[in-house]
Structure formats: C-alpha cells, structure tokens
mmCIF file of C-alpha atoms and ligand atoms in Angstrom:
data_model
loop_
_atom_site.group_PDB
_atom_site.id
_atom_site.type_symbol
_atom_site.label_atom_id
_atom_site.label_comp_id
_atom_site.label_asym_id
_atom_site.label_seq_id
_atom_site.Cartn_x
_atom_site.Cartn_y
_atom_site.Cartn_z
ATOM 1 C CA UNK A 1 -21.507 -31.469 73.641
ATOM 2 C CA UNK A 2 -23.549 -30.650 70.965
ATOM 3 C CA UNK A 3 -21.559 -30.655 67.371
ATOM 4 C CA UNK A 4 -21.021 -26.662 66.501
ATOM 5 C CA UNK A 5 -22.643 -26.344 63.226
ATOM 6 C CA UNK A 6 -19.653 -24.343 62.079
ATOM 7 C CA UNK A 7 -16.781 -27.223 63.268
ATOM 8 C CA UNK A 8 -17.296 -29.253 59.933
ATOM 9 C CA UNK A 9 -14.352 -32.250 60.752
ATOM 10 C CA UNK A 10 -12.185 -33.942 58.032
ATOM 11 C CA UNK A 11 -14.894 -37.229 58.224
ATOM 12 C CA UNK A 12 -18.255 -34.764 57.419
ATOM 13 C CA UNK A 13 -15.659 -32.936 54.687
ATOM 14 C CA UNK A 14 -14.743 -36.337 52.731
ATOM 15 C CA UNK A 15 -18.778 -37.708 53.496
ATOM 16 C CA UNK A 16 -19.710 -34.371 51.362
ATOM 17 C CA UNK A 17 -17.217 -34.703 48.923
ATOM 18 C CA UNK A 18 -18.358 -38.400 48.558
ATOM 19 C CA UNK A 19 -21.848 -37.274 48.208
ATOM 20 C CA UNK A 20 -22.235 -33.898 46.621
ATOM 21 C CA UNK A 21 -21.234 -33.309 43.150
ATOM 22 C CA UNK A 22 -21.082 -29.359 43.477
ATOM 23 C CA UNK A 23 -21.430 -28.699 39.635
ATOM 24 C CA UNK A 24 -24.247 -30.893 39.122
ATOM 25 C CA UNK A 25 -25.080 -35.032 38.676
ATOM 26 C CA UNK A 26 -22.884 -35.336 35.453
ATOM 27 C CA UNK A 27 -19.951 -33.264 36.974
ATOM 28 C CA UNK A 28 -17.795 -36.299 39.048
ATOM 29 C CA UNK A 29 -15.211 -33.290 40.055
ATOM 30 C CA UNK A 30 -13.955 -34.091 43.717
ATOM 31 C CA UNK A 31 -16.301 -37.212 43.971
ATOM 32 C CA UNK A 32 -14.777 -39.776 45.646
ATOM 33 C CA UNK A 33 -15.769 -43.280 46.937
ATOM 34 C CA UNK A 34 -15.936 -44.626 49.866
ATOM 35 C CA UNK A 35 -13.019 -46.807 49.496
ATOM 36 C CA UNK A 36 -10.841 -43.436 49.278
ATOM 37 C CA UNK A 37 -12.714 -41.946 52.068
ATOM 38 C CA UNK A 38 -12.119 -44.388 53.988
ATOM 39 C CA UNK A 39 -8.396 -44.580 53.241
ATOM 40 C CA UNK A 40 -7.335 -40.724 53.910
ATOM 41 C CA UNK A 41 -9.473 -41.088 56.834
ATOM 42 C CA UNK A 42 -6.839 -44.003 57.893
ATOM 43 C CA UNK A 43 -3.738 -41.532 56.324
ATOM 44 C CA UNK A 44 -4.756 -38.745 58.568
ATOM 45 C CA UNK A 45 -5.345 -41.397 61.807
ATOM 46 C CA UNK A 46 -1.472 -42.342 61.079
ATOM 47 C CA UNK A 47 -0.725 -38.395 60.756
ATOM 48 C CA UNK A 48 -2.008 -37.982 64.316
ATOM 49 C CA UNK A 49 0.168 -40.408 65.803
ATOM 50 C CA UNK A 50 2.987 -39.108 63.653
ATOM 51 C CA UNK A 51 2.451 -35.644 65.081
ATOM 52 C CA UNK A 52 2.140 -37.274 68.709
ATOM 53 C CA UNK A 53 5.447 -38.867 67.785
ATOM 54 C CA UNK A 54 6.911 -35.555 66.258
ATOM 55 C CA UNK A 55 5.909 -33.556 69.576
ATOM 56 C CA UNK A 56 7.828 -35.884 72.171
ATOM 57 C CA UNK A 57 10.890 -34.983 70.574
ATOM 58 C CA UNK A 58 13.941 -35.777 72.849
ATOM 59 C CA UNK A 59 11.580 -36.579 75.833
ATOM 60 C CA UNK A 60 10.768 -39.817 73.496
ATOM 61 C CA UNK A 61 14.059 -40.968 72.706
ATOM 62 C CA UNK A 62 13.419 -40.594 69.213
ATOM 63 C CA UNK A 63 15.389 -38.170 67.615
ATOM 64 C CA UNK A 64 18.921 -38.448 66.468
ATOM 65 C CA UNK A 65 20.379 -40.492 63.667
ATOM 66 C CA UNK A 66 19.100 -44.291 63.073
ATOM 67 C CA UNK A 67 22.345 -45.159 61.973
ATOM 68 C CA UNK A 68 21.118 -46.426 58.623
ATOM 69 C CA UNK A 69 20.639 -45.068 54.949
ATOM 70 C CA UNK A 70 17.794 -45.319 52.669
ATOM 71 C CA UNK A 71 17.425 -45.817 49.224
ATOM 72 C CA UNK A 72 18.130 -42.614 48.571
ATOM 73 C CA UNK A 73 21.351 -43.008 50.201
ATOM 74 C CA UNK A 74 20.706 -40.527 52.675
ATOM 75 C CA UNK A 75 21.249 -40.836 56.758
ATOM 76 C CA UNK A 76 17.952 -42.132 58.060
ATOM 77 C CA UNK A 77 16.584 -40.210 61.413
ATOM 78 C CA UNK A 78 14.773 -42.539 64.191
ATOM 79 C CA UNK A 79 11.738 -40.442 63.075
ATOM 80 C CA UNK A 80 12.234 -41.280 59.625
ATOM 81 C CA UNK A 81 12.059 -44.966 60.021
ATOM 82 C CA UNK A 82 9.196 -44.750 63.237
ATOM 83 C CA UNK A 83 6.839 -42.492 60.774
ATOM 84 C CA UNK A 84 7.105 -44.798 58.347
ATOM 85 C CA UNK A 85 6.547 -48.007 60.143
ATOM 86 C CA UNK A 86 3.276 -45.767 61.690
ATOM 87 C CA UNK A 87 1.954 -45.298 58.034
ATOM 88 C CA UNK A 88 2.450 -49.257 57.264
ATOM 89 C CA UNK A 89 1.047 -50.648 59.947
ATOM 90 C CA UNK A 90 -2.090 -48.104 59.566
ATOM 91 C CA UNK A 91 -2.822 -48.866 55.783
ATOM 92 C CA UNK A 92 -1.930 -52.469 55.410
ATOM 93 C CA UNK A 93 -5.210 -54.594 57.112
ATOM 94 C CA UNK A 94 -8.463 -51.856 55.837
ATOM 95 C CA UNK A 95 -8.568 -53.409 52.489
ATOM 96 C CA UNK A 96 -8.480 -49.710 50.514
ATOM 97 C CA UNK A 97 -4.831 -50.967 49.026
ATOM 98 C CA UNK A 98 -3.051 -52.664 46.909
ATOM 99 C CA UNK A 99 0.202 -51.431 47.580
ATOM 100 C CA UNK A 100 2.537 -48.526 49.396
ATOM 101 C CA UNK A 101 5.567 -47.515 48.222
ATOM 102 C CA UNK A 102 7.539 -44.918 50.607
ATOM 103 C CA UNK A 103 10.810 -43.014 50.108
ATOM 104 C CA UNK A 104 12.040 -44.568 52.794
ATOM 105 C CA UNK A 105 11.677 -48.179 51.484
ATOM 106 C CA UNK A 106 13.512 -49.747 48.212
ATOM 107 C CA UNK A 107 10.843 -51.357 46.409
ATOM 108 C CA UNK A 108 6.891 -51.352 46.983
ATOM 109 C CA UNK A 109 5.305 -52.990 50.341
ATOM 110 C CA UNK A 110 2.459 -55.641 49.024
ATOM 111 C CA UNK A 111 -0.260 -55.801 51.433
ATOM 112 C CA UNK A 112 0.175 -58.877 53.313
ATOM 113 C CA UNK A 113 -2.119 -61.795 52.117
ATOM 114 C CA UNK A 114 -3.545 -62.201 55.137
ATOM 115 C CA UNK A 115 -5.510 -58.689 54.517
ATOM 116 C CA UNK A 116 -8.193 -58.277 51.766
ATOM 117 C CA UNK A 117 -6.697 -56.031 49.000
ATOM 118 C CA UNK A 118 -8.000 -52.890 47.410
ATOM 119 C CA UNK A 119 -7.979 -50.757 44.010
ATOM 120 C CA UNK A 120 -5.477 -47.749 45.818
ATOM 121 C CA UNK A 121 -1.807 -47.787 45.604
ATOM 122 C CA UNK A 122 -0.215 -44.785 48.626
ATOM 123 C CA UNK A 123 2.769 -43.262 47.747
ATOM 124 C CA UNK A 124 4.169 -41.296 50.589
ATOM 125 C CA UNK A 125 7.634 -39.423 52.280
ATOM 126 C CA UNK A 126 6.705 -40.432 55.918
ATOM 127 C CA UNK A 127 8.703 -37.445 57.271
ATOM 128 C CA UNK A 128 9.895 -34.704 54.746
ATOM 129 C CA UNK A 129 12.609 -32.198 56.161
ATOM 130 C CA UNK A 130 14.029 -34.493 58.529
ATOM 131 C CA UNK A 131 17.129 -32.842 58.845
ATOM 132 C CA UNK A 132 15.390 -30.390 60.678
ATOM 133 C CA UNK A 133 13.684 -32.781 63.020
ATOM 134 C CA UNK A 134 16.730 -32.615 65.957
ATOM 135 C CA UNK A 135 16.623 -28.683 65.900
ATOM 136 C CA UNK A 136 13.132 -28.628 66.515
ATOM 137 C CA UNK A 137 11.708 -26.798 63.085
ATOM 138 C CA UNK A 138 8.652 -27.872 61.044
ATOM 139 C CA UNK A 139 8.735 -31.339 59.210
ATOM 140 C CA UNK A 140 5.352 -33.013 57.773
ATOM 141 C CA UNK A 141 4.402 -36.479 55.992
ATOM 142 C CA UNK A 142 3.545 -36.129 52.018
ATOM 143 C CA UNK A 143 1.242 -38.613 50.329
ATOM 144 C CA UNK A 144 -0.275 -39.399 47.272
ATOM 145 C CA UNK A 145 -3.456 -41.768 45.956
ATOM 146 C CA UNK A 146 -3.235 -43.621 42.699
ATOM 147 C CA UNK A 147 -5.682 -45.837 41.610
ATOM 148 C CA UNK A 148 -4.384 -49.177 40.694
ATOM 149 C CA UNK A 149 -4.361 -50.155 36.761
ATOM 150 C CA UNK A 150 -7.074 -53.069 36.495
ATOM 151 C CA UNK A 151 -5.704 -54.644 33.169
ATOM 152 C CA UNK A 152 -3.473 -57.624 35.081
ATOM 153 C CA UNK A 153 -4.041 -59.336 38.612
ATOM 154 C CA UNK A 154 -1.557 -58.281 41.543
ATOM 155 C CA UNK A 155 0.311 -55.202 41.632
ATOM 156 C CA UNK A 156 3.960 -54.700 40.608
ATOM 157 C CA UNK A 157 6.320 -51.773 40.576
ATOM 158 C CA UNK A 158 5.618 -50.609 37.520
ATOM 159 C CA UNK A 159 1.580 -50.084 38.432
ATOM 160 C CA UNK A 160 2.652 -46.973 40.216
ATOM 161 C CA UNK A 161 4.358 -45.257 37.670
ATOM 162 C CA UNK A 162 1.718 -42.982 36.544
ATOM 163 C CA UNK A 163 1.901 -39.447 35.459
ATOM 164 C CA UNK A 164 0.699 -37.166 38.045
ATOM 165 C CA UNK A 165 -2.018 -36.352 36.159
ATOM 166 C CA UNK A 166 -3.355 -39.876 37.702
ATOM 167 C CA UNK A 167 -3.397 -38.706 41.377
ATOM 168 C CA UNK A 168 -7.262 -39.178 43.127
ATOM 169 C CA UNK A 169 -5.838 -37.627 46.461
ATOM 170 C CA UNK A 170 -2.886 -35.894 47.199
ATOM 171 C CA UNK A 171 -1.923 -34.162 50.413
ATOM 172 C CA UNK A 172 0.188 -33.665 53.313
ATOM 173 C CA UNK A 173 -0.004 -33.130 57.008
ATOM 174 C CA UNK A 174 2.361 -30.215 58.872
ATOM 175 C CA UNK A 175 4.456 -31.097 62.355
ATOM 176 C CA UNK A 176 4.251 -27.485 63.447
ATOM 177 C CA UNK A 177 2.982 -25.063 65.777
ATOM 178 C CA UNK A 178 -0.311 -26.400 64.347
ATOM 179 C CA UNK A 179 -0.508 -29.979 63.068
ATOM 180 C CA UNK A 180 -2.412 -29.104 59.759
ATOM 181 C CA UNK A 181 -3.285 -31.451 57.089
ATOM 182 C CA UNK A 182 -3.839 -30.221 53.621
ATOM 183 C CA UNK A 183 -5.874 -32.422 51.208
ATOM 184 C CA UNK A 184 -6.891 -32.315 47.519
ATOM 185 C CA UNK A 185 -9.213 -34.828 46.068
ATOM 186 C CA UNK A 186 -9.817 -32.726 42.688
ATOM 187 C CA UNK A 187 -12.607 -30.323 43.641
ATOM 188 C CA UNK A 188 -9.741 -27.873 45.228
ATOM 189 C CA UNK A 189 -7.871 -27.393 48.288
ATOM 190 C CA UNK A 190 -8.808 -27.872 52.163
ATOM 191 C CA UNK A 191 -6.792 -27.330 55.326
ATOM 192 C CA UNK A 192 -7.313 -28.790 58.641
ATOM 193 C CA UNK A 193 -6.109 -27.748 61.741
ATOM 194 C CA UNK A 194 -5.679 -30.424 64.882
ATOM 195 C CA UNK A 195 -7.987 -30.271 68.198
ATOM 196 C CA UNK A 196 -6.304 -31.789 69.639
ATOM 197 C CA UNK A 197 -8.814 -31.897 73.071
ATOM 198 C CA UNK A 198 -10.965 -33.391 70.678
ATOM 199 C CA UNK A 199 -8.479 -35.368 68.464
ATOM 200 C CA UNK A 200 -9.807 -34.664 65.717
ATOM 201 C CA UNK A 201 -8.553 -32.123 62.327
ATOM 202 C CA UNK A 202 -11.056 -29.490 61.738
ATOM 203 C CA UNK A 203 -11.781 -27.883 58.358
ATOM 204 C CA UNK A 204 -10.312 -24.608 59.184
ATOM 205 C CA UNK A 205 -10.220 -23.479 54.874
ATOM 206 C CA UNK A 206 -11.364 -24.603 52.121
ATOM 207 C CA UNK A 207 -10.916 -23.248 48.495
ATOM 208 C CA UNK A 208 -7.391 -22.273 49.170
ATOM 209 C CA UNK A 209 -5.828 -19.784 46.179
ATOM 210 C CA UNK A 210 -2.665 -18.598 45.096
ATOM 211 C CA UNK A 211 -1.973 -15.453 44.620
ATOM 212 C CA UNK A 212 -0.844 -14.995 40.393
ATOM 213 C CA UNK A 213 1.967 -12.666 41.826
ATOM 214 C CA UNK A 214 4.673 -12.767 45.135
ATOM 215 C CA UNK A 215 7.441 -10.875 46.285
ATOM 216 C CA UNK A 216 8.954 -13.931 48.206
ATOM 217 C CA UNK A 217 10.874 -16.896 46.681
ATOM 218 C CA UNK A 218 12.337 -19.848 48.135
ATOM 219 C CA UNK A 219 15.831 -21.494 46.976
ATOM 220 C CA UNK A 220 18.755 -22.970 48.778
ATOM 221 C CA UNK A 221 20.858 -20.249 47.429
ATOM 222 C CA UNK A 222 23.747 -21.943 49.168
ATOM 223 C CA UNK A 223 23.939 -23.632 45.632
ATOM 224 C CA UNK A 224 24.202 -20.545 43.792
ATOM 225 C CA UNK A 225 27.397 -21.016 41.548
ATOM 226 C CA UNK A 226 26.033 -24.397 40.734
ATOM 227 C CA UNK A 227 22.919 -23.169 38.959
ATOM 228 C CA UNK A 228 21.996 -23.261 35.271
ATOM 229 C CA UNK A 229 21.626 -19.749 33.756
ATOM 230 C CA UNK A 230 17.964 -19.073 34.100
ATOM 231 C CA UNK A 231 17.682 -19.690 37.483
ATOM 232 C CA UNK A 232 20.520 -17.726 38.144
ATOM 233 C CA UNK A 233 18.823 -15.124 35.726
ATOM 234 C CA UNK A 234 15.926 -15.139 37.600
ATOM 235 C CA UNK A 235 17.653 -15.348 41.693
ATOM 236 C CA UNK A 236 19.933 -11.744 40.341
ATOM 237 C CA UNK A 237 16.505 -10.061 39.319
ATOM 238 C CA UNK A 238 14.478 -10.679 42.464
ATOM 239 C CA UNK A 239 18.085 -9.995 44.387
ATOM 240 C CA UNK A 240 18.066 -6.211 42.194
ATOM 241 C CA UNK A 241 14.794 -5.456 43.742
ATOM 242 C CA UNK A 242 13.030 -2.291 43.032
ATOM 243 C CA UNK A 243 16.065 -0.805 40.670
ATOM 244 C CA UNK A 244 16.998 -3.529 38.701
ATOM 245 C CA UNK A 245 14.356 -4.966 36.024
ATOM 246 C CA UNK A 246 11.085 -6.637 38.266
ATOM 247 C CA UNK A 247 10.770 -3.005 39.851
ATOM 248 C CA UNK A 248 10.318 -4.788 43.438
ATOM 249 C CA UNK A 249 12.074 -5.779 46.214
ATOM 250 C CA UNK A 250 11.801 -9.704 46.809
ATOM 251 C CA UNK A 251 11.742 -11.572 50.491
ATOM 252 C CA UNK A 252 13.807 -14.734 51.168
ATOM 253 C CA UNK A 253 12.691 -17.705 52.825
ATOM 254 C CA UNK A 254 14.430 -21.092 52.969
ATOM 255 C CA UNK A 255 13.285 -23.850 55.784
ATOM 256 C CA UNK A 256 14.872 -26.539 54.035
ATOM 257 C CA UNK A 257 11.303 -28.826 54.692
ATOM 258 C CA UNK A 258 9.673 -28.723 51.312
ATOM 259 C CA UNK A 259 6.289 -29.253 53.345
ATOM 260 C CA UNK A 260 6.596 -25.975 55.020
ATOM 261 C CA UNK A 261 7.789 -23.969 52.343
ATOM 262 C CA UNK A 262 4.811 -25.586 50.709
ATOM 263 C CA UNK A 263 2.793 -24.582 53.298
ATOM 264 C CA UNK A 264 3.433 -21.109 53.568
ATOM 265 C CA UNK A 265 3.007 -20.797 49.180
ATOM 266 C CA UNK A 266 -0.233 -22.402 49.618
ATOM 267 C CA UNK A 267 -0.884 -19.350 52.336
ATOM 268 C CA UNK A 268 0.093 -16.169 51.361
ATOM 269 C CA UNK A 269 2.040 -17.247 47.519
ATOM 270 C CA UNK A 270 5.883 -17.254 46.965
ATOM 271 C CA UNK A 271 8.135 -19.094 44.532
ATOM 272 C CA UNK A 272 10.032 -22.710 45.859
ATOM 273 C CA UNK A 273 12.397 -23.741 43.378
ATOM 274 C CA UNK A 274 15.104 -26.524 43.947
ATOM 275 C CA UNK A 275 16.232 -26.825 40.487
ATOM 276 C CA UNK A 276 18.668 -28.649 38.748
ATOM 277 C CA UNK A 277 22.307 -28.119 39.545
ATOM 278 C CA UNK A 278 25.850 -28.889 38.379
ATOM 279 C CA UNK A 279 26.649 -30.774 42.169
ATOM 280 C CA UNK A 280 25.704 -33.954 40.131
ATOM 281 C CA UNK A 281 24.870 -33.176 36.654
ATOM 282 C CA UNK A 282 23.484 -37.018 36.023
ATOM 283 C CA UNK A 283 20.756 -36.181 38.601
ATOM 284 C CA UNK A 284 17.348 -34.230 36.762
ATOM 285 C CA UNK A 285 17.263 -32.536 40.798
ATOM 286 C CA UNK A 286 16.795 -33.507 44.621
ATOM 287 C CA UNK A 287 13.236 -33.812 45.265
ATOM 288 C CA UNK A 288 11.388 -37.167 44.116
ATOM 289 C CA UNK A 289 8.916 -36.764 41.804
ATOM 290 C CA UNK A 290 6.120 -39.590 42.744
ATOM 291 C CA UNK A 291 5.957 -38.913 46.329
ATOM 292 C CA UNK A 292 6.993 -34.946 46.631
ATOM 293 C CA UNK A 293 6.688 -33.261 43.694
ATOM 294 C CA UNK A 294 3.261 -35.030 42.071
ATOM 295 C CA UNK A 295 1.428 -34.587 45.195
ATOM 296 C CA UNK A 296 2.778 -30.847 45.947
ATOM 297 C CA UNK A 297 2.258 -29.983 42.266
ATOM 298 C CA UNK A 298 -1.376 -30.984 42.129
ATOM 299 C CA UNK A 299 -2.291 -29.185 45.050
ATOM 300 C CA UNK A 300 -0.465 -26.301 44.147
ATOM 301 C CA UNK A 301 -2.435 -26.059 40.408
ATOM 302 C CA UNK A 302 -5.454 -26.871 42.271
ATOM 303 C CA UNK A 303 -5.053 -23.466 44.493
ATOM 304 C CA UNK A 304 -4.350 -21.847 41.297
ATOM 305 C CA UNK A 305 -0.623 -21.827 40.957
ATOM 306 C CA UNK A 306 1.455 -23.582 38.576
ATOM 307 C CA UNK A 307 4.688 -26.731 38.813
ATOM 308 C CA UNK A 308 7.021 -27.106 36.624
ATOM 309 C CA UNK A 309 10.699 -28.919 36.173
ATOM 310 C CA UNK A 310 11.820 -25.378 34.469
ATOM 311 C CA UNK A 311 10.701 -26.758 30.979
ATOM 312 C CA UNK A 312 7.709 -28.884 31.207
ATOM 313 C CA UNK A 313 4.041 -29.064 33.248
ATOM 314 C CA UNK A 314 5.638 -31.725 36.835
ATOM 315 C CA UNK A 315 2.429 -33.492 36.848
ATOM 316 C CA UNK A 316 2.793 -34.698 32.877
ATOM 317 C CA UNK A 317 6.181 -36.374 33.644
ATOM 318 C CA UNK A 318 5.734 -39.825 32.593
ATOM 319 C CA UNK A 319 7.732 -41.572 35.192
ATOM 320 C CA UNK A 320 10.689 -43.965 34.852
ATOM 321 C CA UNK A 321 12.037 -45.223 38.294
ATOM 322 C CA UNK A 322 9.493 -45.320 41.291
ATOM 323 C CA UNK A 323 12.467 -43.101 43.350
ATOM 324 C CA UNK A 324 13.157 -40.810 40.075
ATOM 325 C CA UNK A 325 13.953 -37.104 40.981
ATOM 326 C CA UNK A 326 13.059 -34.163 39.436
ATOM 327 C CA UNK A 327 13.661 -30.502 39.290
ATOM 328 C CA UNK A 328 10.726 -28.125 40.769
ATOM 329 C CA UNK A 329 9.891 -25.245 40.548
ATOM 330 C CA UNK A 330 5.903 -24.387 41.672
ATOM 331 C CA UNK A 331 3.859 -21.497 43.264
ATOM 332 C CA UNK A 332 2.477 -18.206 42.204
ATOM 333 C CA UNK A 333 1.617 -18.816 38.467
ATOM 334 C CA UNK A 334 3.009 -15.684 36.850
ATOM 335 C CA UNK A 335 6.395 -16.515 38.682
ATOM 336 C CA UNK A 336 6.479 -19.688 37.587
ATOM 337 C CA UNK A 337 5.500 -18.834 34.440
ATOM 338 C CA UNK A 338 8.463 -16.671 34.184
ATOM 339 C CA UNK A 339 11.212 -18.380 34.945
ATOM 340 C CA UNK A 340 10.083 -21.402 32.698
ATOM 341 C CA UNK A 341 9.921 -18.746 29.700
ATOM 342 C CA UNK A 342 13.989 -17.836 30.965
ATOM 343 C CA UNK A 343 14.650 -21.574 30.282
ATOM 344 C CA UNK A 344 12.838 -21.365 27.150
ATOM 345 C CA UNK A 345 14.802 -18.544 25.909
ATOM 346 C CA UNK A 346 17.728 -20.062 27.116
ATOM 347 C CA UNK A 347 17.355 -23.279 24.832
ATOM 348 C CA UNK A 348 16.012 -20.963 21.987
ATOM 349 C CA UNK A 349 18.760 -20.958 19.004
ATOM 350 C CA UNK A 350 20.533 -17.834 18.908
ATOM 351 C CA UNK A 351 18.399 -15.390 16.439
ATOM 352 C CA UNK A 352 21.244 -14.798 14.193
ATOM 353 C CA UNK A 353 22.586 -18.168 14.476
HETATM 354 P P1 LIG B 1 18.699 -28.707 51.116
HETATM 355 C C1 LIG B 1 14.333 -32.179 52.815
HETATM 356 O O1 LIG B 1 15.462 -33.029 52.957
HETATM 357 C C2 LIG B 1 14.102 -31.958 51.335
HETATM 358 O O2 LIG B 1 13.872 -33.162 50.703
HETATM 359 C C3 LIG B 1 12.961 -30.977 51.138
HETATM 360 O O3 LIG B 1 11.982 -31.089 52.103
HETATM 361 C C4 LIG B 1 13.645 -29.628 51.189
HETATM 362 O O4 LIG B 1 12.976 -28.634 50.429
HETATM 363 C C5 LIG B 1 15.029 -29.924 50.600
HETATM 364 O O5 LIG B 1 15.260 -31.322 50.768
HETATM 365 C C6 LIG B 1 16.114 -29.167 51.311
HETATM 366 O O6 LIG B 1 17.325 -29.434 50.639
HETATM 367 O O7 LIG B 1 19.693 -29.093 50.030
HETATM 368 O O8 LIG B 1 18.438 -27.233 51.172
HETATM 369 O O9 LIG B 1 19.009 -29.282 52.481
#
C-alpha cells in the first residue's frame, strides 16, 4: 500500500529530527544522532510488546501480585517484573548503552560484555500505576536518556546522577484505550498513537502546549490532613470555587497512574501535585525523581508548563541517590506558579517579626 503522505511514523519523525535543524545549521535544538534514534526506536519496540502484554490481562496469567518487593519496598505485580525484563532484554545487545537503571531493580544493569557498549545510560519505571493494573485502568512505562559522562572508562552508579537538565530524550508510552507514546528530544513534544494493523505508532501531534491556566487539579486528597499548609492553602481555594478567592469552580481528577494524569495535563492542562506529606516526614515525597519526575517535568516545560518540588525548578535537582524521591508538583504554568509562590510566602519571615 502506498505510504499516506500524511501517516508520518515514529522512524520518519526521529530520521527528521536527526536531520533537520528547524532554526537553522547553528541551532542543534532537537538534533539527535543516530545512536539515540536508534535507541527510542528500540524503547518504543519494547513499549509494543509491553502494551501486547498489558492487553492480555487475566487471559495471560499475568496479573496479580509477584509475591516480591522492590527496592522501593513496594509489592511487585507480575507485570511489574515482566515489563521490566521486556525493556532489558530489548536495550542490552544494540550497542546505544552503557547502562539501565529501572525502579524496579536495586542498583544499575551493566550491559553484558558480550554486547558492544554505547554513550546512553536509560532510566526507566517499566510499569507506572501498577496498582491499577488488576482493575483494568490505564498504566504506561516512563523513560529517560542521559548521555553518559566521558571523563572515566565504564559506567558506575554515580554516572547517572545528573540533574534533569541533562536529559537528551524523555518520554513515556500509555496502556490505554490507545497505546500512545509521548516523546521529547528537546525541539518539543510529539504523541503517537498505535496501528496496531500496521504495528507501528503514528505521529498523531506534534507541538503539544499547555494551556497557562486550568480549572482541574489532580491530588490524592485522601492525604489531606497530612499536607503542609500551602498545599492545603491552595486544595481549600480551588475546593471554594467561584465564591471563595480564584472566582472559579475547579474539577477533580485522581487515577492514581502518574502517566495518565500526565497524559491528560499534557492534553487539555490541569494541576498533578503529590507533594510532600507528614505520613513520613524523612521522605522529600512518593514519586522518584530520576525516572518519574525528570522525564515528566521536561516534557511538561517543553509543552509550555512548568515542575516544581513546591520550592525549586524539578529538573535543577542535583540528585543524591539513583532511587531519591521528590515532591511534584507540574502542569499549567500559572498554577504551578501559584502554589510555589504559597510555599514561598509560607517560608517568608513574618513581616513584623
Ligand atoms: P497513591 C503509582 O503507584 C504512582 O507511583 C504514580 O503513578 C501515582 O501518581 C501515585 O503513585 C499514586 O499514589 O498514593 O495515590 O496511590
């Protein structure tokens, strides 16, 4: 069948960003090699059989409990573990890596020595929202491209901890009613939808934005009580609607799948926050920073909204720990904006003081 001009697919996407510098020869934005192309090319290949995975459900005898924990201490899902081993096995032999490092494994995976090695180190969380996986709601994988420093031979732990800042690629790919993959490489933000008669993703938009302003935010407000004062400042304001002081009602939404809630910012704008909390004060939040909030965060300023941990700009963090959490709170950029000014205010000293 001839190709339909209009069907541009994820390999003639990358190919173009590899070969077009849209702002002219001395403007690199979104240029990437072919070493990277080649490697999302691989991510998204493992994403498909993810999905395929993902869509079997309880007629694969894959979903349930795996009767294990990961490092992050939390109950590991058959998926969780099958996902992950699917994003291995598909990065370790092309030779576009140095390392992975997953939240589902301890320390970094080396690529086996049997495999030539590359100048790329993948961070990824092979299956985000897991909890959601047996009750049959939307779940995704989230990764993230660093380059490798090239000061010292071999790779070590500490090689990935790089301020987000340092991403080349970031992206993820939604388990949904659509298996969509969302990619930035620098030069903005592209989603691709799954044909999956053809099996392969499909640019379906490009030059994604965020709308400045939103009526919806996303929280677990479950953990109400346990917030600080300027979130809670900023949850009773939307909650006051049109007669209290923002003058507008607000929307809820909470799927509990950071990807989705993500997802659906990156669509139509909203506010996801899952900030710090008193539950366990020695923890700076839930979400990890290398592997869900760097990647979401980049994408999320590169549609035009803004991430932050309630005080400071997520993708400066200089990282610590290669499972470090952090607090989040990223979408439409005046809300954003907003409730990092209410943390401001609430570390300013007291006027009078
Ligand atoms: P809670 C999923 O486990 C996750 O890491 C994110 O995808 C999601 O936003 C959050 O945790 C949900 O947390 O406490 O509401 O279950």
């Amino acid at each position: 069948m001839a190709s339909n001009p209009s069907r541009i697919s994820l390999t003639r996407y990358l190919v173009e960003q590899q070969r077009n510098s849209a702002h002219g020869d001395d403007d690199t934005r979104g240029l990437i090699p072919a070493q990277l192309r080649l490697l999302l090319e691989v991510v998204a290949r493992a994403c498909k059989g993810i999905s395929q995975a993902v869509n079997k459900g309880a007629l694969g005898g894959i979903l349930g409990s795996a009767e294990s924990e990961n490092v992050q201490g939390e109950v590991q899902k058959k998926l969780d573990i099958i996902a992950n081993e699917v994003l291995i096995e598909a990065n370790e032999w092309g030779g576009n890596l140095a390392a992975m490092a997953s939240e589902e494994m301890d320390t970094i995976h080396l690529i086996p020595g049997r495999y030539p090695q590359g100048e790329y180190l993948l961070l990824f969380d092979p299956l985000d929202g897991s909890s959601n996986i047996d009750v049959n709601v939307s779940i995704g994988t989230i990764f993230s491209v660093l380059k490798k420093p090239e000061d010292h031979p071999g790779v070590h732990e500490g090689d990935f901890l790089q301020a987000g800042t340092q991403q080349v690629a970031a992206g993820y790919c939604l388990y949904g009613p659509q298996t969509t993959l969302v990619l930035t490489v620098g030069a903005g933000v592209a989603m691709f939808t799954l044909d999956r008669e053809q099996g392969s993703f499909v640019l379906t938009q490009e030059d994604v934005q965020i709308p400045a302003d939103t009526k919806e935010f996303a929280i677990n407000m479950s953990n109400m009580r346990h917030w600080d004062a300027p979130v809670k400042r900023y949850i009773d304001e939307c909650l006051a609607g049109k007669d209290g002081p923002r003058g507008k009602d607000f929307n809820m939404r909470w799927i509990a799948s950071m990807v989705s809630d993500v997802h659906r910012i990156l669509t139509r704008g909203g506010i996801f926050m899952y900030p710090w909390d008193k539950r366990e004060p020695h923890k700076a939040g839930k979400l990890r920073l290398m592997y869900e909030a760097n990647p979401m965060s980049w994408l999320i300023e590169q549609a035009g909204g803004a991430s932050t941990d309630g005080r400071q700009r997520i993708l400066d963090i200089q990282p610590s720990q290669l499972h470090q959490r952090v607090a989040v709170v990223l979408g439409s950029k005046n809300e954003v904006e907003r409730v990092t000014q209410y943390h401001r205010e609430a570390q300013a000293p007291a006027a009078n003081a």
